[in-house]
CSV table of N, CA and C in Angstrom, one decimal:
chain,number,residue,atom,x,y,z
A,1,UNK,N,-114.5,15.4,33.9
A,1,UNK,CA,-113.9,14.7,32.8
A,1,UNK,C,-114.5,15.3,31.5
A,2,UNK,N,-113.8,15.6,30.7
A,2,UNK,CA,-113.9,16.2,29.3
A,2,UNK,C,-114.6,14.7,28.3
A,3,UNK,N,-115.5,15.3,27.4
A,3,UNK,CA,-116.0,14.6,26.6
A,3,UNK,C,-115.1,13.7,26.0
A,4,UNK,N,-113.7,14.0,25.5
A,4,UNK,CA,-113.3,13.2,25.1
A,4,UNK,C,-112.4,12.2,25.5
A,5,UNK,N,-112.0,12.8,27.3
A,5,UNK,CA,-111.9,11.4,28.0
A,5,UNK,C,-112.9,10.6,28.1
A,6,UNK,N,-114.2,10.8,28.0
A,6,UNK,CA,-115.1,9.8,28.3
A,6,UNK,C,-114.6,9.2,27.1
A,7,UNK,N,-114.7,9.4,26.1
A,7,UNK,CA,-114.4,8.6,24.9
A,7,UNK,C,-113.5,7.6,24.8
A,8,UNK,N,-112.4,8.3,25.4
A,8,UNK,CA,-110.8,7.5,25.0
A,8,UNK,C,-111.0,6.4,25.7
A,9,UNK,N,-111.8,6.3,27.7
A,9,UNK,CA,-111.9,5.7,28.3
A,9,UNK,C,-112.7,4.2,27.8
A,10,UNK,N,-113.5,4.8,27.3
A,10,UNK,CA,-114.4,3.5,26.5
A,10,UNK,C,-114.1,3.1,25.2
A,11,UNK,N,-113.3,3.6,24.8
A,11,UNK,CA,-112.6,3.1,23.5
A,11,UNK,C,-111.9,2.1,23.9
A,12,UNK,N,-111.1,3.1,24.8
A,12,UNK,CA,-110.0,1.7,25.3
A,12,UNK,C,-110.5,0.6,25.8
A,13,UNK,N,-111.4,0.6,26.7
A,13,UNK,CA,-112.1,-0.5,27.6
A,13,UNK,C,-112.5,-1.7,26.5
A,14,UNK,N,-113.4,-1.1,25.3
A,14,UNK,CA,-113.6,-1.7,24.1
A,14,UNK,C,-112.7,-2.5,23.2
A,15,UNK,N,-111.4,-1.9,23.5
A,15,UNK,CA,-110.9,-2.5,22.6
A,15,UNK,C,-109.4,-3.4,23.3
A,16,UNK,N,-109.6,-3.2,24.9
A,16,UNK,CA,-108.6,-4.0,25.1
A,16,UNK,C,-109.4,-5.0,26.4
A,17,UNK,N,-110.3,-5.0,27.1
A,17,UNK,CA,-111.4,-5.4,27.6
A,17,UNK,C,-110.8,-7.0,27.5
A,18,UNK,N,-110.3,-7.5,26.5
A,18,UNK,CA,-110.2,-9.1,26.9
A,18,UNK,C,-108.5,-9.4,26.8
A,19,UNK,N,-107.9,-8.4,27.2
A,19,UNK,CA,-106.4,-8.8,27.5
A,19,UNK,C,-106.3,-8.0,28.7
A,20,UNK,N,-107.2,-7.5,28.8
A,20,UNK,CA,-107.9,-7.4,30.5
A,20,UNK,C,-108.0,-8.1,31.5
A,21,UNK,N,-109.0,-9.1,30.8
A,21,UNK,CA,-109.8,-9.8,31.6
A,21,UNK,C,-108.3,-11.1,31.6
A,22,UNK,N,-108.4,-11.5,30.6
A,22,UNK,CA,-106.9,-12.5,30.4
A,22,UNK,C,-106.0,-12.5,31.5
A,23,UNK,N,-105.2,-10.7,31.6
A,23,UNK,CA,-104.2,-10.8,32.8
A,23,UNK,C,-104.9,-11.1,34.2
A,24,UNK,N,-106.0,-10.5,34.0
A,24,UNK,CA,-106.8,-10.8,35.6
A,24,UNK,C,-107.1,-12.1,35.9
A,25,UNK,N,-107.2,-12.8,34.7
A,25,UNK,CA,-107.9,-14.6,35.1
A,25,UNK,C,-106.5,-15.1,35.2
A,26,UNK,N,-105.4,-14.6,34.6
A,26,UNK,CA,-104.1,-15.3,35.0
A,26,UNK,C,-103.7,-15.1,36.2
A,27,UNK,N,-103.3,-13.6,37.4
A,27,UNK,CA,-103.2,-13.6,37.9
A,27,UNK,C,-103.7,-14.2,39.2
A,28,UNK,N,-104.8,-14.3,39.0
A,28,UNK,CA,-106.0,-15.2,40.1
A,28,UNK,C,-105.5,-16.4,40.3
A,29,UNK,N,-105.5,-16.6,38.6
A,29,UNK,CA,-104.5,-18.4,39.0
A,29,UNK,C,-103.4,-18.8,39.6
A,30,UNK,N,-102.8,-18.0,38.9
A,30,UNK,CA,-101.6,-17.8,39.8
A,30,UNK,C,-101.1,-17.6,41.2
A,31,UNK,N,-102.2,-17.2,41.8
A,31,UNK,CA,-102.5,-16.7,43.0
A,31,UNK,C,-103.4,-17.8,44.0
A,32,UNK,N,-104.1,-18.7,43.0
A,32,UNK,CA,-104.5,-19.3,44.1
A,32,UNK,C,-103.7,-20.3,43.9
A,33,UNK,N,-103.4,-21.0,43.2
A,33,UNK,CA,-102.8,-21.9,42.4
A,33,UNK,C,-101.1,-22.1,43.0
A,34,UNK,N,-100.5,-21.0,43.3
A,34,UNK,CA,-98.9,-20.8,43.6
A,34,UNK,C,-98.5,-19.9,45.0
A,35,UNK,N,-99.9,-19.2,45.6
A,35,UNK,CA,-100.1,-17.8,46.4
A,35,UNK,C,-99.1,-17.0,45.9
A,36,UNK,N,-98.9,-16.3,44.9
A,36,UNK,CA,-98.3,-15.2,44.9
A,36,UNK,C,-98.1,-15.0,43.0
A,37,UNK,N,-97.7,-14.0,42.7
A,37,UNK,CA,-97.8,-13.6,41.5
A,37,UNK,C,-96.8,-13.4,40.2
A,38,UNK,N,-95.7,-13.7,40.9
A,38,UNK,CA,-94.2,-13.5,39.7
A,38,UNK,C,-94.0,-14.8,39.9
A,39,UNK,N,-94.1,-14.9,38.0
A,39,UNK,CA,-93.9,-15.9,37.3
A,39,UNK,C,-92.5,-16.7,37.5
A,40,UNK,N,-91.2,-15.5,37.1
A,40,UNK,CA,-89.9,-16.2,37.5
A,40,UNK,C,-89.9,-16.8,39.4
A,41,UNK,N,-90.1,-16.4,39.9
A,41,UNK,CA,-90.1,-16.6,41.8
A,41,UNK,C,-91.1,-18.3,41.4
A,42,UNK,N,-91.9,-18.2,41.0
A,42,UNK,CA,-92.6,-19.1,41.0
A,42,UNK,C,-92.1,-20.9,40.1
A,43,UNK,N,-91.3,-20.1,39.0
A,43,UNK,CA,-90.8,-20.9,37.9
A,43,UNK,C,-89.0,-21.4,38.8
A,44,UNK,N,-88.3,-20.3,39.4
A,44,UNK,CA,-87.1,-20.4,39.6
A,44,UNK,C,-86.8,-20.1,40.7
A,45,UNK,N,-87.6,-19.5,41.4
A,45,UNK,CA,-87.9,-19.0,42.4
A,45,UNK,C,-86.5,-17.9,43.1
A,46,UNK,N,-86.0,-17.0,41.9
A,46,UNK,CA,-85.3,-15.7,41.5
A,46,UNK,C,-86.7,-14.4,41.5
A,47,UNK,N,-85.6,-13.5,42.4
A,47,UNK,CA,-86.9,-12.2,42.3
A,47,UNK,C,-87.2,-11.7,40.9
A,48,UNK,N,-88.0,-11.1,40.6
A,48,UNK,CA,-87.8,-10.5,39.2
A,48,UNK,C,-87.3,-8.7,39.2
A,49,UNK,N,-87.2,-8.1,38.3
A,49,UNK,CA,-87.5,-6.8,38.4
A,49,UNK,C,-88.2,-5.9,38.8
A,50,UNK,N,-89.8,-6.8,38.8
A,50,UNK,CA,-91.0,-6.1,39.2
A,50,UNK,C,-91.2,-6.4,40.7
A,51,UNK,N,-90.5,-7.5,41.8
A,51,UNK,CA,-90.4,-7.9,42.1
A,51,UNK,C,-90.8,-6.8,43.4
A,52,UNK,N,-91.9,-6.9,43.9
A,52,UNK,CA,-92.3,-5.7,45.1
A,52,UNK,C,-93.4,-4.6,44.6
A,53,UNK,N,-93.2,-5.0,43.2
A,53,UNK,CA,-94.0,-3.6,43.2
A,53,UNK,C,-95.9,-3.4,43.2
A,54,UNK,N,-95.9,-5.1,43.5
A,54,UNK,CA,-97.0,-4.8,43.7
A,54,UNK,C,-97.6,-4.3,45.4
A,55,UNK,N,-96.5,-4.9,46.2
A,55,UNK,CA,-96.8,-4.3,47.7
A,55,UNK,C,-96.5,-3.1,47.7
A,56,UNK,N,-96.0,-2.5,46.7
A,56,UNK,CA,-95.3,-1.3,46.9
A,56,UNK,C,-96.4,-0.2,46.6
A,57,UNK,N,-96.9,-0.6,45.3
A,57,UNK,CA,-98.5,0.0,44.8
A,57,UNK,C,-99.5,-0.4,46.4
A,58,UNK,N,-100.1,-1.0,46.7
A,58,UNK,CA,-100.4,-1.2,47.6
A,58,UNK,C,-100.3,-0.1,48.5
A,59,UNK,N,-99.0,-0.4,49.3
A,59,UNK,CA,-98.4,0.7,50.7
A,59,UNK,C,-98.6,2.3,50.1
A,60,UNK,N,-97.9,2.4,49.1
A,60,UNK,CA,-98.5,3.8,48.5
A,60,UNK,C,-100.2,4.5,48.5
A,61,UNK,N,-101.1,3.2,47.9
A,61,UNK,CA,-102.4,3.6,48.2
A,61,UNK,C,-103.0,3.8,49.7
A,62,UNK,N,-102.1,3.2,50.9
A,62,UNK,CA,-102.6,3.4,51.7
A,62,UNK,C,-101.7,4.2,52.7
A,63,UNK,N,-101.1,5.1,52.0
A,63,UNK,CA,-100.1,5.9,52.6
A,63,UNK,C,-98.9,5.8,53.1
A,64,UNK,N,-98.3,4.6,52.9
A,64,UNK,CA,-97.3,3.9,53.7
A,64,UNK,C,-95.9,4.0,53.1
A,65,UNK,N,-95.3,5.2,52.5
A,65,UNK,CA,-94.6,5.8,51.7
A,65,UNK,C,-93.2,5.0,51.8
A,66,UNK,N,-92.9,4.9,53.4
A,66,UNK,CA,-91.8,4.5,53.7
A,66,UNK,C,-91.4,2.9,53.3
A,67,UNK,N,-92.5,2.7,53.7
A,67,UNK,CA,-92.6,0.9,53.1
A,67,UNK,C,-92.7,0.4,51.8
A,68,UNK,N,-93.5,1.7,51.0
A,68,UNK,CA,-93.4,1.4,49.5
A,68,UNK,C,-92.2,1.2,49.2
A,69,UNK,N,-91.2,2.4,49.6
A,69,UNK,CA,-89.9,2.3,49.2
A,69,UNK,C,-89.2,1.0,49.2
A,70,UNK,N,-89.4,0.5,50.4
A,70,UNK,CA,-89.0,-0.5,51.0
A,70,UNK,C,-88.6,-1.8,49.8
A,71,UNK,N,-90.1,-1.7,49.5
A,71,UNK,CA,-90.3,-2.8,48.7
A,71,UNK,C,-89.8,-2.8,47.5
A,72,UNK,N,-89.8,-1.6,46.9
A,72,UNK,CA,-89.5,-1.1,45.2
A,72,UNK,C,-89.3,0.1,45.2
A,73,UNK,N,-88.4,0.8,45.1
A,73,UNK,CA,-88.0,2.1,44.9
A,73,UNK,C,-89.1,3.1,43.6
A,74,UNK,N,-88.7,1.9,42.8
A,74,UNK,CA,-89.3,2.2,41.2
A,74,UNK,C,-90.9,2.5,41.3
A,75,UNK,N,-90.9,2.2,42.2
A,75,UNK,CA,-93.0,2.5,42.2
A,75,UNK,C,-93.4,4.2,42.1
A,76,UNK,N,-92.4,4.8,42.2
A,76,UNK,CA,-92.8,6.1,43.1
A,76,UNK,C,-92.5,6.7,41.4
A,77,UNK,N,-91.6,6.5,40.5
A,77,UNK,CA,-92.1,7.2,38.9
A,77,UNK,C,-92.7,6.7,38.0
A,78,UNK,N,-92.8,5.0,38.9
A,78,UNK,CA,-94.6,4.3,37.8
A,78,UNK,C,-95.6,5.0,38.3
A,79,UNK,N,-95.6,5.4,39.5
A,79,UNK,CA,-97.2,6.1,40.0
A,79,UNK,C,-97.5,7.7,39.4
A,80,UNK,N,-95.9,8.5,39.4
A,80,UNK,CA,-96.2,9.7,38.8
A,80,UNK,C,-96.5,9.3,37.2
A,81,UNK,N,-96.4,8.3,36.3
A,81,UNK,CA,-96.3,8.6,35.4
A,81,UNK,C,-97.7,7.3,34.9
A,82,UNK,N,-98.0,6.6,36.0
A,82,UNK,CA,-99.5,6.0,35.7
A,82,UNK,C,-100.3,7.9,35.7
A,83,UNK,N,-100.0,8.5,37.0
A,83,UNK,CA,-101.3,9.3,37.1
A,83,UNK,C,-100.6,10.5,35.6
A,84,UNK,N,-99.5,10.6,35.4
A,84,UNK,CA,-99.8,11.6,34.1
A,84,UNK,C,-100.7,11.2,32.9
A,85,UNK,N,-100.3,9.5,32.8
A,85,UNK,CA,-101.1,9.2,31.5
A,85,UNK,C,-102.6,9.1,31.7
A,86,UNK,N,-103.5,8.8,32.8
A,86,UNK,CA,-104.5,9.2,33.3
A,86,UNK,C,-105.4,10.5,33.8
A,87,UNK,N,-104.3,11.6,33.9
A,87,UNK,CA,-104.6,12.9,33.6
A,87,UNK,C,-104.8,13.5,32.2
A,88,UNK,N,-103.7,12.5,31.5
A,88,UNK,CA,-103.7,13.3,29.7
A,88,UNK,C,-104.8,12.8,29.4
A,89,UNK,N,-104.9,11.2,29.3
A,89,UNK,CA,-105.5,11.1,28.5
A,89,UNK,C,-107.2,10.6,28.7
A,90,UNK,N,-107.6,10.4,30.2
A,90,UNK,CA,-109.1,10.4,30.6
A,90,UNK,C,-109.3,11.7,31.5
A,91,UNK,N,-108.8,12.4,32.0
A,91,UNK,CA,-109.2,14.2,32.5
A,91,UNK,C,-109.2,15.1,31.4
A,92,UNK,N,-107.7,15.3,30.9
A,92,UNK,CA,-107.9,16.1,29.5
A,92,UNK,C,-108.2,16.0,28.3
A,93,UNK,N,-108.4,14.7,28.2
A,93,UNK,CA,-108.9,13.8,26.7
A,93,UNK,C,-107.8,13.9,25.8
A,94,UNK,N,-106.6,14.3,25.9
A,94,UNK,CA,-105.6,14.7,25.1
A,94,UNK,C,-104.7,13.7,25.1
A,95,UNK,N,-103.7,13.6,24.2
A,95,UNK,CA,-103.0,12.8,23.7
A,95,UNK,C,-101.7,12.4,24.8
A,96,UNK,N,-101.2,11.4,25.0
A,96,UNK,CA,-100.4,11.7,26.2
A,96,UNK,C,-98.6,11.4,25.0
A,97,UNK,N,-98.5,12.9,25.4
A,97,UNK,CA,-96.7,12.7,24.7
A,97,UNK,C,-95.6,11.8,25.2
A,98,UNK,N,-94.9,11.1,24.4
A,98,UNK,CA,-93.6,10.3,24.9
A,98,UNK,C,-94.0,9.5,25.6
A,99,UNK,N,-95.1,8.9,25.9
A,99,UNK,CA,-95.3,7.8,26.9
A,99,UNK,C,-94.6,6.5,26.2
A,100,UNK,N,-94.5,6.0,25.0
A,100,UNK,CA,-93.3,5.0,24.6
A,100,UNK,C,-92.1,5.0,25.6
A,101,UNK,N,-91.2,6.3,25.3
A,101,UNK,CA,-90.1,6.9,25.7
A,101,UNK,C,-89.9,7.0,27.3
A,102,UNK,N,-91.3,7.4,27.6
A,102,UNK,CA,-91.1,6.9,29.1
A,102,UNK,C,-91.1,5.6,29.5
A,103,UNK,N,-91.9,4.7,28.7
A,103,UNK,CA,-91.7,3.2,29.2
A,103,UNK,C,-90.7,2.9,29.2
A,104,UNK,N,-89.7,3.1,28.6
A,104,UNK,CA,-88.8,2.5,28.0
A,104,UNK,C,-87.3,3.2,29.6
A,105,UNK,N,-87.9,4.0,30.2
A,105,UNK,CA,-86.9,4.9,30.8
A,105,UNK,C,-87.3,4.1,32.3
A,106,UNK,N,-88.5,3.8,32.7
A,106,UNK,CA,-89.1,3.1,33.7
A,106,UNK,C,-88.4,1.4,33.6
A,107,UNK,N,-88.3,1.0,32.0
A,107,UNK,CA,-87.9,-0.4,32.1
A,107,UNK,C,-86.8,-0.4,32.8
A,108,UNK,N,-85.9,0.8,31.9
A,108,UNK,CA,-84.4,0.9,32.1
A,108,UNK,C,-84.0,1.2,34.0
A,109,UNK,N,-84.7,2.0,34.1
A,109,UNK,CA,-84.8,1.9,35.3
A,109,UNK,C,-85.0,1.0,36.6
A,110,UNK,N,-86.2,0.2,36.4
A,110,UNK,CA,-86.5,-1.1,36.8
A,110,UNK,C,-85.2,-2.0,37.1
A,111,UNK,N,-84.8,-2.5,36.0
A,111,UNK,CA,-83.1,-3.1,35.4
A,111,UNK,C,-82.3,-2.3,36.4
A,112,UNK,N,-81.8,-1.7,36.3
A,112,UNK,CA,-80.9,-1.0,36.9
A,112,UNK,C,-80.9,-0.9,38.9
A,113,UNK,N,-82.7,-1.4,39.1
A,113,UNK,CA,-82.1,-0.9,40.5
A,113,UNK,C,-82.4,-2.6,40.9
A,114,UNK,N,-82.7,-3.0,40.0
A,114,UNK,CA,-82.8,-4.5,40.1
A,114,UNK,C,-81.5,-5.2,40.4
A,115,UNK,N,-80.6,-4.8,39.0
A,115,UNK,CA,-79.2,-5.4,39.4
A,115,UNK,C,-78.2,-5.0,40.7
A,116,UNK,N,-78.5,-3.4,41.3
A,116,UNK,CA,-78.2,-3.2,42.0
A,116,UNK,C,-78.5,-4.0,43.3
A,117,UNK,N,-79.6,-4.0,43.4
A,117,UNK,CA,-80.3,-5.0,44.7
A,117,UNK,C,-79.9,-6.5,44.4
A,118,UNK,N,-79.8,-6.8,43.3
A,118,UNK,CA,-79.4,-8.7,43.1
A,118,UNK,C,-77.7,-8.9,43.9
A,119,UNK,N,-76.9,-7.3,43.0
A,119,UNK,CA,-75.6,-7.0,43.8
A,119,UNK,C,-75.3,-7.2,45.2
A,120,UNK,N,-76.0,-6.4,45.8
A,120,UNK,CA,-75.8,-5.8,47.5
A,120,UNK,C,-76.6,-6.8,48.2
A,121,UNK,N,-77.6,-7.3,47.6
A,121,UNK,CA,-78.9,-8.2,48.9
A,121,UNK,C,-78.7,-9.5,48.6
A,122,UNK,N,-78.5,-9.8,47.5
A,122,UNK,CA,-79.1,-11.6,47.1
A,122,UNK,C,-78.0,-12.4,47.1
A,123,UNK,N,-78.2,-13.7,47.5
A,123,UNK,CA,-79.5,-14.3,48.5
A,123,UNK,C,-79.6,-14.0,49.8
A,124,UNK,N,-78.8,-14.1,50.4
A,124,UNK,CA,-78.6,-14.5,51.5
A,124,UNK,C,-78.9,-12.9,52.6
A,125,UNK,N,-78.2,-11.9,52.5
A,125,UNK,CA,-78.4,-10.7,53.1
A,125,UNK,C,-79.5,-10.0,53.3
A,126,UNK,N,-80.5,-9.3,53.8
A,126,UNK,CA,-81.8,-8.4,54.1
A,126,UNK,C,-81.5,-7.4,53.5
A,127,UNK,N,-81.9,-6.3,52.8
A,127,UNK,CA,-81.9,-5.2,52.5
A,127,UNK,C,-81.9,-4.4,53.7
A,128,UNK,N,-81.1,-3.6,54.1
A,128,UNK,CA,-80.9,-3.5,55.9
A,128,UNK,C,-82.2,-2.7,55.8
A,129,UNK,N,-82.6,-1.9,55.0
A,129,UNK,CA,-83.8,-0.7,55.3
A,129,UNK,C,-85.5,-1.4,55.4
A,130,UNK,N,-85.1,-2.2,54.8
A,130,UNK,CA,-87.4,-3.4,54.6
A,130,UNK,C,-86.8,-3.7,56.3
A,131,UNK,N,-88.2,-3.6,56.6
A,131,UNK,CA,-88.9,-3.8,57.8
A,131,UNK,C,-89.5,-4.7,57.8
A,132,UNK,N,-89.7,-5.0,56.4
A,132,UNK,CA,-91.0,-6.1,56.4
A,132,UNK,C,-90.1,-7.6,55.4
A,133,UNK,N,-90.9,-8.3,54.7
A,133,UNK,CA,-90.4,-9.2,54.2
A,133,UNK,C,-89.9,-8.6,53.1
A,134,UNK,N,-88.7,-8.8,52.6
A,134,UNK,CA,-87.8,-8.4,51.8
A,134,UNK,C,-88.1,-9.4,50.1
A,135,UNK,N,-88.7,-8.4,49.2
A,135,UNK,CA,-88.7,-9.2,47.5
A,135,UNK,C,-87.0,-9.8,47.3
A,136,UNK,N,-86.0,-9.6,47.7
A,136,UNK,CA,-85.0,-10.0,47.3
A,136,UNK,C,-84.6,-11.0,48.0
A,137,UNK,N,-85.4,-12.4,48.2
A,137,UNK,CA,-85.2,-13.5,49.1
A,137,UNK,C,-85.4,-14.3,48.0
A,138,UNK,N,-84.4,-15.7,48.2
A,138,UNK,CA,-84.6,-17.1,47.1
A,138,UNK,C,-85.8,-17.5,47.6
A,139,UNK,N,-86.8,-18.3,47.0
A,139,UNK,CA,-88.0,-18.7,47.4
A,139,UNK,C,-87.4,-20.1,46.8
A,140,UNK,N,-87.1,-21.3,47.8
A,140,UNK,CA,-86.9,-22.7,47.2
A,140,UNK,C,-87.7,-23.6,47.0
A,141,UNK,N,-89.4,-22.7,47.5
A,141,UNK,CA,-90.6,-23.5,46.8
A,141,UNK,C,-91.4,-22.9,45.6
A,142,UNK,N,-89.5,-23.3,44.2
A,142,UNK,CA,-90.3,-23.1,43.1
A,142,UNK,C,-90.3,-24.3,42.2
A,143,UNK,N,-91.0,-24.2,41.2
A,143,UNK,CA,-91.0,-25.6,40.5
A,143,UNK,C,-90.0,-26.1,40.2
A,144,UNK,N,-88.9,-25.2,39.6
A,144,UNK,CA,-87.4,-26.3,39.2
A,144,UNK,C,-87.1,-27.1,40.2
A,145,UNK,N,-87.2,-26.6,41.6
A,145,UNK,CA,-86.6,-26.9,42.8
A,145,UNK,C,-87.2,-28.1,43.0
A,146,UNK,N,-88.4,-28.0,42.6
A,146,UNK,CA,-89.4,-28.8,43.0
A,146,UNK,C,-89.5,-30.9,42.1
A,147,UNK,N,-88.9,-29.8,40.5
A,147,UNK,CA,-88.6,-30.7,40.1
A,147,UNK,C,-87.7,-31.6,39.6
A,148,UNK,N,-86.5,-31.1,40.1
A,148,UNK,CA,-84.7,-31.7,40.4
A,148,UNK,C,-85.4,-32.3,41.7
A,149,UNK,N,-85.9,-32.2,43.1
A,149,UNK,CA,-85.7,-32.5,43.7
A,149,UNK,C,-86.6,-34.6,43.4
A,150,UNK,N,-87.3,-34.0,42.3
A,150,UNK,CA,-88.8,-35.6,42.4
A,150,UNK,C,-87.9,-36.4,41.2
A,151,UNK,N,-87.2,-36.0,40.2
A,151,UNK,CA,-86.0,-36.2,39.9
A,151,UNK,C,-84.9,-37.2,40.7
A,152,UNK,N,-84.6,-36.6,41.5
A,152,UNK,CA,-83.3,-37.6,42.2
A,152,UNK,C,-84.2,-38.7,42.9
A,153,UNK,N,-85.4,-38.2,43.2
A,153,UNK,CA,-85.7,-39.7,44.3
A,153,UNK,C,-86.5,-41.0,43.4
């Protein structure tokens, strides 16, 4: 690693270090608090867009390509383009270009295979290709549900 990724790395750590720690203490709560981590599934219990991609990150790290897919398609140009900005800008210390422009192509993206899957899968249908538990399932232990149902009685 180049001197000036050392730098950038601790710049950043420095200067973003408590909306760090913030998402991490939320997540946890969330997690022990609800077992699981998407806010809308939890609130309305509707998948979200992101909806998989954390198993998807996951299967990926441990080689499980076919399953990543499974879960989220979209993981596979978050991961090329987590590791580009991690190569520009902590390997080469250099500035990482268009990464705005990419976010914005990844959101669009996200959206797009989201609506398609809400299209073809939801609620009721499997994604015929997940093997495993499918992100595109109603979860009716969310709080609206929860609280229309304490509501009527």
């Amino acid at each position: 690693m180049k001197q000036a990724g050392w730098q950038n790395l601790k710049s950043d750590v420095k200067t973003y270090w408590k909306g760090i720690l913030a998402a991490a203490v939320f997540l946890m709560a969330m997690l022990l608090l609800f077992g699981q981590l998407c806010p809308l599934r939890i609130l309305v219990g509707l998948p979200c867009p992101a909806c998989g991609l954390t198993r998807a990150g996951l299967y990926v790290l441990s080689l499980q390509f076919h399953r990543a897919w499974e879960m989220n398609p979209v993981i596979y140009p978050i991961a090329l383009f987590v590791l580009y900005f991690i190569v520009c800008r902590y390997l080469l210390g250099k500035k990482v270009w268009r990464w705005r422009w990419m976010l914005w192509v990844l959101l669009i993206l996200l959206v797009a295979v989201y609506i398609y899957r809400m299209g073809q899968y939801f609620p009721q249908k499997r994604v015929p290709y997940v093997t495993s538990a499918t992100p595109m399932e109603y979860d009716s232990n969310n709080l609206f549900h929860w609280l229309l149902q304490s509501k009527d009685k």
